């Protein structure tokens, strides 16, 4: 069995002259919660939509469960659930009708699991969708995507604007989804502290390009916030291993990529009194995203 | 003014990291007695932490006699600041080394080997 739920190779998609996604290579391992992060306009939604088969890529290839995205799109869709930022369910009037409608599309719909989720999310078939809170609508959307037990669940910013209790409920369900190791969750989010806690893998994209990809713990461990002194007014250009945050005279603060030779570079510069501290995913995100814009 | 790395991912509460960072500046002589510190608001903005966090750090430093007399909103590095900072650092270093030596002993290292280990660690540093 393939160990990756999704494999993306050389994926490209452009919108007008302004934006191009890719070329993007991405591997989403089976059984993982995979976080896709990046600033607004980075191309997260474009990438997720292409995986879902919404819109056509200009180049490259997407394989989901080893199936070719172009030729076997229907088979992929049957095994995929999706929660998007649009929560427009009011047309169904009541929760029960929405359930019956969506259920009709999926032979694998699991009534017992659906009932369990209804209870966990405190929804009932008689609830009027128009009067549901924002959080309850998000939960309904997740329930509709989950109840046919998809092997792949794609969530596009599902927790934006939710309170802490709702967020934890949703992540609690996502952790149950991946419990067996067979099902996979791909989630884009700006909730970096949540992702740092719940996601197994993370990819950072910026301006349509992949900047970083890997296991969450390894990605966070790889970088350090550093404070040090450089002798006699030596300058310090940004490099692959080193992103300057601030400096005052001969004192510098920077984010170091310990895997890209940051220690060696600092040794070469005769840095002194080096002090290192770990970073949160959020601080790392800010440092890396700002660097490429030029401070 | 720059302080050593202050990070939510590092061990210790943020205010404690600020306390330790300022103690280091004072003990290493970059902040000299009589130097006016940035206001709590300025430092909070600079470090991207809450004003309360910085105020708490200043209170701790005032209690320890390292900074004093907030004239208006401003705190100054105390005359005794460098001495007291160094003493605080010495106490902390002593505690940490004591704990380290205890762990080393429990790992089966002789005193001689433990001292060698300290030298080895120093050489590893940049």
Tab-separated table of C-alpha atoms in Angstrom:
chain	number	residue	atom	x	y	z
A	1	UNK	CA	0.000	0.000	0.000
A	2	UNK	CA	1.235	3.478	-0.791
A	3	UNK	CA	2.493	5.320	2.280
A	4	UNK	CA	1.464	8.716	0.958
A	5	UNK	CA	-2.191	9.680	0.724
A	6	UNK	CA	-1.361	12.558	-1.614
A	7	UNK	CA	1.616	13.064	-3.907
A	8	UNK	CA	1.930	16.301	-5.791
A	9	UNK	CA	4.644	16.755	-8.412
A	10	UNK	CA	5.450	19.884	-10.360
A	11	UNK	CA	1.972	21.297	-9.855
A	12	UNK	CA	1.378	24.669	-11.502
A	13	UNK	CA	-1.610	26.929	-11.792
A	14	UNK	CA	-1.655	30.602	-12.632
A	15	UNK	CA	-4.346	33.210	-12.327
A	16	UNK	CA	-3.694	36.065	-14.679
A	17	UNK	CA	-0.254	37.649	-14.609
A	18	UNK	CA	-0.312	38.253	-10.858
A	19	UNK	CA	-0.300	34.875	-9.233
A	20	UNK	CA	1.306	31.551	-9.865
A	21	UNK	CA	1.122	28.484	-7.704
A	22	UNK	CA	4.087	26.187	-7.939
A	23	UNK	CA	5.856	24.375	-9.280
A	24	UNK	CA	4.816	22.570	-6.120
A	25	UNK	CA	5.938	19.186	-4.816
A	26	UNK	CA	4.176	17.899	-1.734
A	27	UNK	CA	3.805	14.533	0.001
A	28	UNK	CA	1.029	14.030	2.509
A	29	UNK	CA	1.663	10.799	4.455
A	30	UNK	CA	-1.245	8.469	5.084
A	31	UNK	CA	-2.591	8.608	8.621
A	32	UNK	CA	-1.299	12.107	9.337
A	33	UNK	CA	-2.869	15.399	10.223
A	34	UNK	CA	-1.073	17.603	7.721
A	35	UNK	CA	-1.095	21.358	8.221
A	36	UNK	CA	-0.738	23.687	5.260
A	37	UNK	CA	0.268	27.153	6.379
A	38	UNK	CA	1.175	30.390	4.663
A	39	UNK	CA	0.255	34.070	4.589
A	40	UNK	CA	-2.949	35.214	2.929
A	41	UNK	CA	-2.690	34.845	-0.828
A	42	UNK	CA	0.079	32.229	-0.633
A	43	UNK	CA	-1.901	29.711	-2.672
A	44	UNK	CA	-3.204	27.386	0.038
A	45	UNK	CA	-6.798	27.403	-1.166
A	46	UNK	CA	-5.695	27.063	-4.791
A	47	UNK	CA	-3.644	23.991	-3.881
A	48	UNK	CA	-6.481	22.415	-1.881
A	49	UNK	CA	-9.002	23.121	-4.625
A	50	UNK	CA	-6.761	21.430	-7.179
A	51	UNK	CA	-6.432	18.359	-4.974
A	52	UNK	CA	-10.215	18.314	-4.754
A	53	UNK	CA	-10.516	18.558	-8.513
A	54	UNK	CA	-11.988	22.065	-8.504
A	55	UNK	CA	-10.355	23.836	-11.389
A	56	UNK	CA	-7.722	22.528	-13.735
A	57	UNK	CA	-3.980	22.650	-13.177
A	58	UNK	CA	-1.711	24.098	-15.884
A	59	UNK	CA	0.981	21.490	-15.336
A	60	UNK	CA	2.105	18.751	-13.008
A	61	UNK	CA	0.485	15.794	-11.427
A	62	UNK	CA	-1.588	15.027	-8.361
A	63	UNK	CA	-2.022	11.466	-7.130
A	64	UNK	CA	-4.456	10.687	-4.358
A	65	UNK	CA	-4.275	7.138	-2.915
A	66	UNK	CA	-2.079	6.416	-5.937
A	67	UNK	CA	-4.954	7.301	-8.273
A	68	UNK	CA	-4.422	9.755	-11.068
A	69	UNK	CA	-6.224	12.955	-10.429
A	70	UNK	CA	-7.276	13.608	-14.014
A	71	UNK	CA	-8.494	10.148	-15.029
A	72	UNK	CA	-9.798	8.830	-11.716
A	73	UNK	CA	-11.255	11.990	-10.240
A	74	UNK	CA	-14.617	10.459	-9.421
A	75	UNK	CA	-13.099	7.589	-7.446
A	76	UNK	CA	-10.989	10.083	-5.524
A	77	UNK	CA	-13.959	12.308	-4.722
A	78	UNK	CA	-15.915	9.371	-3.348
A	79	UNK	CA	-13.159	8.755	-0.818
A	80	UNK	CA	-12.648	12.418	0.090
A	81	UNK	CA	-14.461	14.782	2.445
A	82	UNK	CA	-14.207	18.561	2.265
A	83	UNK	CA	-14.899	21.448	4.598
A	84	UNK	CA	-14.495	24.882	3.056
A	85	UNK	CA	-14.750	28.409	4.311
A	86	UNK	CA	-18.205	28.866	2.744
A	87	UNK	CA	-20.927	27.624	5.074
A	88	UNK	CA	-23.977	28.059	2.904
A	89	UNK	CA	-26.405	25.411	4.039
A	90	UNK	CA	-29.472	27.527	4.708
A	91	UNK	CA	-31.157	26.307	1.514
A	92	UNK	CA	-31.822	23.017	3.280
A	93	UNK	CA	-33.612	24.832	6.055
A	94	UNK	CA	-33.123	22.179	8.719
A	95	UNK	CA	-30.143	20.053	9.752
A	96	UNK	CA	-32.076	16.814	9.124
A	97	UNK	CA	-32.740	17.736	5.489
A	98	UNK	CA	-29.109	18.608	4.873
A	99	UNK	CA	-28.129	15.208	6.285
A	100	UNK	CA	-30.617	13.312	4.095
A	101	UNK	CA	-29.496	15.222	1.021
A	102	UNK	CA	-25.753	14.665	1.453
A	103	UNK	CA	-26.265	11.068	2.614
A	104	UNK	CA	-27.744	10.253	-0.792
A	105	UNK	CA	-24.407	10.826	-2.523
A	106	UNK	CA	-22.385	8.403	-0.423
A	107	UNK	CA	-22.993	4.649	-0.331
A	108	UNK	CA	-20.579	4.491	2.604
A	109	UNK	CA	-22.534	6.911	4.796
A	110	UNK	CA	-22.335	5.695	8.397
A	111	UNK	CA	-25.554	6.450	10.318
A	112	UNK	CA	-24.154	5.387	13.686
A	113	UNK	CA	-21.075	7.616	13.281
A	114	UNK	CA	-23.317	10.437	12.095
A	115	UNK	CA	-25.440	10.100	15.243
A	116	UNK	CA	-22.310	10.073	17.369
A	117	UNK	CA	-21.040	13.276	15.724
A	118	UNK	CA	-24.466	14.916	16.100
A	119	UNK	CA	-24.228	14.266	19.817
A	120	UNK	CA	-20.606	15.407	20.124
A	121	UNK	CA	-21.363	18.631	18.229
A	122	UNK	CA	-24.720	19.168	19.992
A	123	UNK	CA	-26.682	19.308	16.758
A	124	UNK	CA	-30.127	17.847	16.207
A	125	UNK	CA	-32.085	17.167	12.990
A	126	UNK	CA	-34.738	19.740	13.889
A	127	UNK	CA	-32.284	22.629	14.240
A	128	UNK	CA	-32.903	25.449	11.795
A	129	UNK	CA	-29.674	26.057	9.909
A	130	UNK	CA	-30.279	29.780	9.522
A	131	UNK	CA	-30.355	30.231	13.295
A	132	UNK	CA	-27.252	28.145	14.044
A	133	UNK	CA	-24.237	29.970	15.426
A	134	UNK	CA	-21.138	30.267	13.263
A	135	UNK	CA	-19.461	27.541	15.300
A	136	UNK	CA	-22.426	25.183	14.958
A	137	UNK	CA	-22.475	25.717	11.172
A	138	UNK	CA	-18.784	24.838	11.013
A	139	UNK	CA	-19.484	21.694	13.020
A	140	UNK	CA	-22.358	20.785	10.693
A	141	UNK	CA	-20.058	21.238	7.721
A	142	UNK	CA	-17.472	18.966	9.330
A	143	UNK	CA	-20.122	16.390	10.177
A	144	UNK	CA	-21.382	16.306	6.578
A	145	UNK	CA	-17.818	15.757	5.407
A	146	UNK	CA	-17.016	13.095	8.001
A	147	UNK	CA	-20.107	10.872	8.129
A	148	UNK	CA	-19.214	8.833	5.033
A	149	UNK	CA	-15.864	8.080	6.709
A	150	UNK	CA	-13.692	9.499	3.931
A	151	UNK	CA	-10.122	8.247	3.742
A	152	UNK	CA	-9.014	11.793	3.074
A	153	UNK	CA	-10.455	14.850	4.728
A	154	UNK	CA	-9.569	18.275	3.340
A	155	UNK	CA	-10.273	21.310	5.491
A	156	UNK	CA	-9.761	24.861	4.301
A	157	UNK	CA	-9.449	27.119	7.339
A	158	UNK	CA	-12.108	25.316	9.339
A	159	UNK	CA	-11.353	26.902	12.702
A	160	UNK	CA	-11.138	30.571	11.721
A	161	UNK	CA	-13.320	32.592	14.062
A	162	UNK	CA	-14.156	29.717	16.387
A	163	UNK	CA	-13.955	29.890	20.157
A	164	UNK	CA	-11.431	27.747	22.023
A	165	UNK	CA	-14.013	25.151	23.079
A	166	UNK	CA	-15.266	24.604	19.515
A	167	UNK	CA	-11.721	24.416	18.201
A	168	UNK	CA	-10.795	21.727	20.686
A	169	UNK	CA	-13.969	19.770	19.866
A	170	UNK	CA	-13.106	19.889	16.178
A	171	UNK	CA	-9.471	18.888	16.694
A	172	UNK	CA	-10.671	16.142	19.049
A	173	UNK	CA	-12.765	14.674	16.197
A	174	UNK	CA	-9.872	15.057	13.754
A	175	UNK	CA	-7.598	13.121	16.105
A	176	UNK	CA	-10.211	10.353	16.207
A	177	UNK	CA	-10.297	10.364	12.397
A	178	UNK	CA	-6.580	9.596	12.167
A	179	UNK	CA	-6.589	7.164	15.109
A	180	UNK	CA	-6.507	4.034	12.922
A	181	UNK	CA	-3.599	5.340	10.834
A	182	UNK	CA	-5.560	4.711	7.628
A	183	UNK	CA	-7.299	8.038	7.240
A	184	UNK	CA	-5.637	11.334	6.484
A	185	UNK	CA	-6.468	14.967	7.261
A	186	UNK	CA	-5.117	17.856	5.179
A	187	UNK	CA	-5.892	21.175	6.804
A	188	UNK	CA	-5.038	24.763	5.958
A	189	UNK	CA	-5.167	27.145	8.858
A	190	UNK	CA	-3.901	30.384	10.363
A	191	UNK	CA	-4.328	28.877	13.830
A	192	UNK	CA	-0.635	28.168	14.175
A	193	UNK	CA	-0.613	27.352	17.870
A	194	UNK	CA	-3.430	24.815	17.298
A	195	UNK	CA	-1.578	23.261	14.393
A	196	UNK	CA	1.653	23.123	16.339
A	197	UNK	CA	-0.196	21.114	18.945
A	198	UNK	CA	-2.350	18.860	16.760
A	199	UNK	CA	-0.705	18.450	13.354
A	200	UNK	CA	1.907	15.745	12.669
A	201	UNK	CA	3.293	17.372	9.550
A	202	UNK	CA	3.467	20.895	8.246
A	203	UNK	CA	4.186	22.662	4.981
A	204	UNK	CA	4.761	26.387	4.644
A	205	UNK	CA	3.959	28.001	1.309
A	206	UNK	CA	4.582	31.571	0.326
A	207	UNK	CA	3.933	33.215	-3.041
A	208	UNK	CA	2.895	29.847	-4.425
A	209	UNK	CA	6.164	28.138	-3.504
A	210	UNK	CA	6.952	25.576	-0.862
A	211	UNK	CA	9.353	27.019	1.700
A	212	UNK	CA	9.399	24.246	4.256
A	213	UNK	CA	7.939	20.792	4.670
A	214	UNK	CA	8.335	18.089	7.281
A	215	UNK	CA	7.316	16.555	10.543
A	216	UNK	CA	6.062	19.262	12.901
A	217	UNK	CA	8.470	18.383	15.719
A	218	UNK	CA	11.427	18.241	13.344
A	219	UNK	CA	10.538	21.509	11.645
A	220	UNK	CA	10.209	23.340	14.945
A	221	UNK	CA	13.373	21.707	16.362
A	222	UNK	CA	15.350	22.628	13.285
A	223	UNK	CA	15.228	26.369	13.981
A	224	UNK	CA	16.543	28.402	16.892
A	225	UNK	CA	16.223	31.984	17.995
A	226	UNK	CA	19.780	33.202	18.516
A	227	UNK	CA	21.407	36.125	20.278
A	228	UNK	CA	25.121	36.789	19.715
A	229	UNK	CA	27.879	39.334	19.209
A	230	UNK	CA	30.030	39.825	16.131
A	231	UNK	CA	33.488	41.404	16.421
A	232	UNK	CA	34.342	44.849	15.026
A	233	UNK	CA	31.293	46.067	13.202
A	234	UNK	CA	31.063	43.066	10.935
A	235	UNK	CA	27.917	42.977	8.818
A	236	UNK	CA	25.720	39.950	8.512
A	237	UNK	CA	23.738	39.347	5.336
A	238	UNK	CA	20.723	37.045	5.410
A	239	UNK	CA	21.566	33.628	4.079
A	240	UNK	CA	19.932	30.274	3.688
A	241	UNK	CA	20.790	29.317	7.264
A	242	UNK	CA	20.264	32.635	8.952
A	243	UNK	CA	17.505	35.249	9.087
A	244	UNK	CA	18.377	38.476	10.882
A	245	UNK	CA	15.587	39.826	13.079
A	246	UNK	CA	17.283	42.772	14.792
A	247	UNK	CA	20.677	44.200	15.465
A	248	UNK	CA	22.143	46.985	17.543
A	249	UNK	CA	25.812	47.718	17.081
A	250	UNK	CA	27.702	44.466	17.316
A	251	UNK	CA	24.797	42.567	18.850
A	252	UNK	CA	22.555	40.460	16.620
A	253	UNK	CA	19.394	38.450	16.876
A	254	UNK	CA	18.505	35.968	14.189
A	255	UNK	CA	16.614	32.797	13.417
A	256	UNK	CA	19.019	29.973	12.643
A	257	UNK	CA	18.363	26.935	10.519
A	258	UNK	CA	20.504	24.422	12.386
A	259	UNK	CA	20.301	21.948	9.515
A	260	UNK	CA	21.582	24.373	6.917
A	261	UNK	CA	24.930	25.090	8.522
A	262	UNK	CA	24.046	28.046	10.753
A	263	UNK	CA	26.482	26.989	13.476
A	264	UNK	CA	29.342	26.702	10.995
A	265	UNK	CA	28.537	30.078	9.510
A	266	UNK	CA	28.511	31.763	12.917
A	267	UNK	CA	31.779	30.065	13.839
A	268	UNK	CA	33.281	31.424	10.632
A	269	UNK	CA	32.137	34.923	11.595
A	270	UNK	CA	33.660	34.482	15.060
A	271	UNK	CA	30.341	35.040	16.783
A	272	UNK	CA	30.586	35.249	20.549
A	273	UNK	CA	28.339	34.668	23.545
A	274	UNK	CA	25.837	32.751	21.505
A	275	UNK	CA	22.562	32.109	23.332
A	276	UNK	CA	19.877	29.970	21.720
A	277	UNK	CA	16.178	29.484	22.443
A	278	UNK	CA	13.545	27.331	20.745
A	279	UNK	CA	10.804	29.018	18.717
A	280	UNK	CA	7.080	28.513	18.487
A	281	UNK	CA	5.700	27.667	15.059
A	282	UNK	CA	4.111	31.105	15.020
A	283	UNK	CA	7.389	32.954	15.642
A	284	UNK	CA	9.111	30.793	13.058
A	285	UNK	CA	6.347	31.546	10.545
A	286	UNK	CA	6.669	35.300	11.086
A	287	UNK	CA	10.457	35.217	10.767
A	288	UNK	CA	10.467	33.134	7.577
A	289	UNK	CA	7.607	34.925	5.888
A	290	UNK	CA	9.028	38.358	6.647
A	291	UNK	CA	12.507	37.427	5.497
A	292	UNK	CA	11.484	36.758	1.941
A	293	UNK	CA	9.703	40.077	1.764
A	294	UNK	CA	12.867	41.819	2.870
A	295	UNK	CA	12.846	43.481	6.292
B	1	UNK	CA	18.549	47.787	23.958
B	2	UNK	CA	18.495	44.119	22.978
B	3	UNK	CA	17.768	41.295	25.386
B	4	UNK	CA	18.845	37.679	24.985
B	5	UNK	CA	16.399	35.419	23.191
B	6	UNK	CA	12.909	35.800	24.676
B	7	UNK	CA	10.607	33.060	23.371
B	8	UNK	CA	7.283	31.560	24.355
B	9	UNK	CA	8.757	28.177	23.410
B	10	UNK	CA	11.706	28.532	25.797
B	11	UNK	CA	11.485	27.183	29.339
B	12	UNK	CA	10.380	29.624	32.024
B	13	UNK	CA	7.645	32.248	32.092
B	14	UNK	CA	8.133	35.216	29.785
B	15	UNK	CA	8.535	37.673	32.680
B	16	UNK	CA	11.262	35.446	34.142
B	17	UNK	CA	13.045	35.382	30.780
B	18	UNK	CA	12.936	39.193	30.753
B	19	UNK	CA	14.273	39.301	34.332
B	20	UNK	CA	17.140	36.985	33.383
B	21	UNK	CA	17.815	38.910	30.181
B	22	UNK	CA	18.029	42.261	32.008
B	23	UNK	CA	20.184	40.776	34.770
B	24	UNK	CA	22.596	39.630	32.097
B	25	UNK	CA	22.742	43.108	30.518
B	26	UNK	CA	23.453	44.639	33.915
B	27	UNK	CA	25.987	42.053	35.067
B	28	UNK	CA	27.905	42.187	31.784
B	29	UNK	CA	28.037	45.963	31.942
B	30	UNK	CA	26.010	46.867	28.877
B	31	UNK	CA	23.473	48.521	31.142
B	32	UNK	CA	25.419	50.670	33.589
B	33	UNK	CA	24.184	52.017	36.937
B	34	UNK	CA	22.025	55.083	36.405
B	35	UNK	CA	20.946	54.036	32.912
B	36	UNK	CA	17.289	54.798	32.299
B	37	UNK	CA	15.387	51.699	31.217
B	38	UNK	CA	12.728	51.822	28.525
B	39	UNK	CA	9.224	52.271	29.908
B	40	UNK	CA	7.221	49.089	30.424
B	41	UNK	CA	5.141	50.018	27.390
B	42	UNK	CA	8.146	50.575	25.141
B	43	UNK	CA	9.770	47.314	26.131
B	44	UNK	CA	6.474	45.430	25.789
B	45	UNK	CA	6.093	46.768	22.251
B	46	UNK	CA	9.658	45.847	21.425
B	47	UNK	CA	9.389	42.280	22.753
B	48	UNK	CA	5.776	41.765	21.644
B	49	UNK	CA	4.607	40.789	25.120
B	50	UNK	CA	1.976	42.338	27.387
B	51	UNK	CA	2.741	45.446	29.440
B	52	UNK	CA	1.822	43.452	32.570
B	53	UNK	CA	4.574	40.948	31.761
B	54	UNK	CA	7.204	43.675	31.567
B	55	UNK	CA	5.868	45.391	34.697
B	56	UNK	CA	6.107	42.123	36.571
B	57	UNK	CA	9.705	41.698	35.403
B	58	UNK	CA	10.559	45.252	36.549
B	59	UNK	CA	8.949	44.557	39.927
B	60	UNK	CA	11.077	41.441	40.387
B	61	UNK	CA	14.227	43.379	39.496
B	62	UNK	CA	13.263	46.171	41.869
B	63	UNK	CA	12.735	43.676	44.694
B	64	UNK	CA	16.162	42.222	43.961
B	65	UNK	CA	17.633	45.727	44.138
B	66	UNK	CA	18.941	45.593	40.580
B	67	UNK	CA	16.854	48.490	39.361
B	68	UNK	CA	15.268	51.150	41.510
B	69	UNK	CA	13.192	54.217	42.112
B	70	UNK	CA	10.735	54.495	39.347
B	71	UNK	CA	10.897	58.217	38.817
B	72	UNK	CA	7.707	58.864	36.956
B	73	UNK	CA	7.329	55.840	34.730
B	74	UNK	CA	11.080	55.307	34.341
B	75	UNK	CA	13.231	52.791	36.153
B	76	UNK	CA	16.997	53.179	36.548
B	77	UNK	CA	19.717	50.587	36.897
B	78	UNK	CA	20.682	50.649	40.585
B	79	UNK	CA	24.171	51.507	41.800
B	80	UNK	CA	24.427	47.995	43.261
B	81	UNK	CA	22.798	46.491	40.157
B	82	UNK	CA	25.898	44.909	38.548
B	83	UNK	CA	27.016	43.405	41.862
B	84	UNK	CA	23.629	42.014	42.718
B	85	UNK	CA	23.085	40.674	39.193
B	86	UNK	CA	26.392	38.879	39.296
B	87	UNK	CA	25.582	37.472	42.723
B	88	UNK	CA	22.195	36.275	41.491
B	89	UNK	CA	23.882	34.692	38.473
B	90	UNK	CA	26.454	33.050	40.724
B	91	UNK	CA	23.746	31.561	42.948
B	92	UNK	CA	21.876	30.311	39.915
B	93	UNK	CA	25.044	28.879	38.325
B	94	UNK	CA	25.871	27.145	41.612
B	95	UNK	CA	22.414	25.585	41.795
B	96	UNK	CA	22.537	24.419	38.199
B	97	UNK	CA	26.034	22.975	38.501
B	98	UNK	CA	25.077	21.257	41.749
B	99	UNK	CA	22.133	19.674	40.021
B	100	UNK	CA	24.320	18.776	37.037
B	101	UNK	CA	26.968	17.180	39.223
B	102	UNK	CA	24.296	15.213	41.028
B	103	UNK	CA	22.968	13.881	37.702
B	104	UNK	CA	26.527	13.062	36.623
B	105	UNK	CA	27.134	11.169	39.866
B	106	UNK	CA	23.883	9.284	39.392
B	107	UNK	CA	25.035	8.418	35.865
B	108	UNK	CA	28.082	6.804	37.456
B	109	UNK	CA	30.664	9.489	36.643
B	110	UNK	CA	33.546	10.093	39.028
B	111	UNK	CA	34.259	13.651	40.147
B	112	UNK	CA	37.185	13.731	37.754
B	113	UNK	CA	35.010	12.634	34.830
B	114	UNK	CA	32.337	15.178	35.708
B	115	UNK	CA	34.920	17.974	35.567
B	116	UNK	CA	36.121	16.673	32.221
B	117	UNK	CA	32.563	16.767	30.995
B	118	UNK	CA	32.294	20.444	31.905
B	119	UNK	CA	35.469	21.176	29.913
B	120	UNK	CA	34.103	19.202	26.997
B	121	UNK	CA	30.875	21.197	27.028
B	122	UNK	CA	32.840	24.454	27.043
B	123	UNK	CA	34.801	23.350	23.969
B	124	UNK	CA	31.614	22.480	22.138
B	125	UNK	CA	30.363	26.038	22.579
B	126	UNK	CA	31.179	28.500	19.838
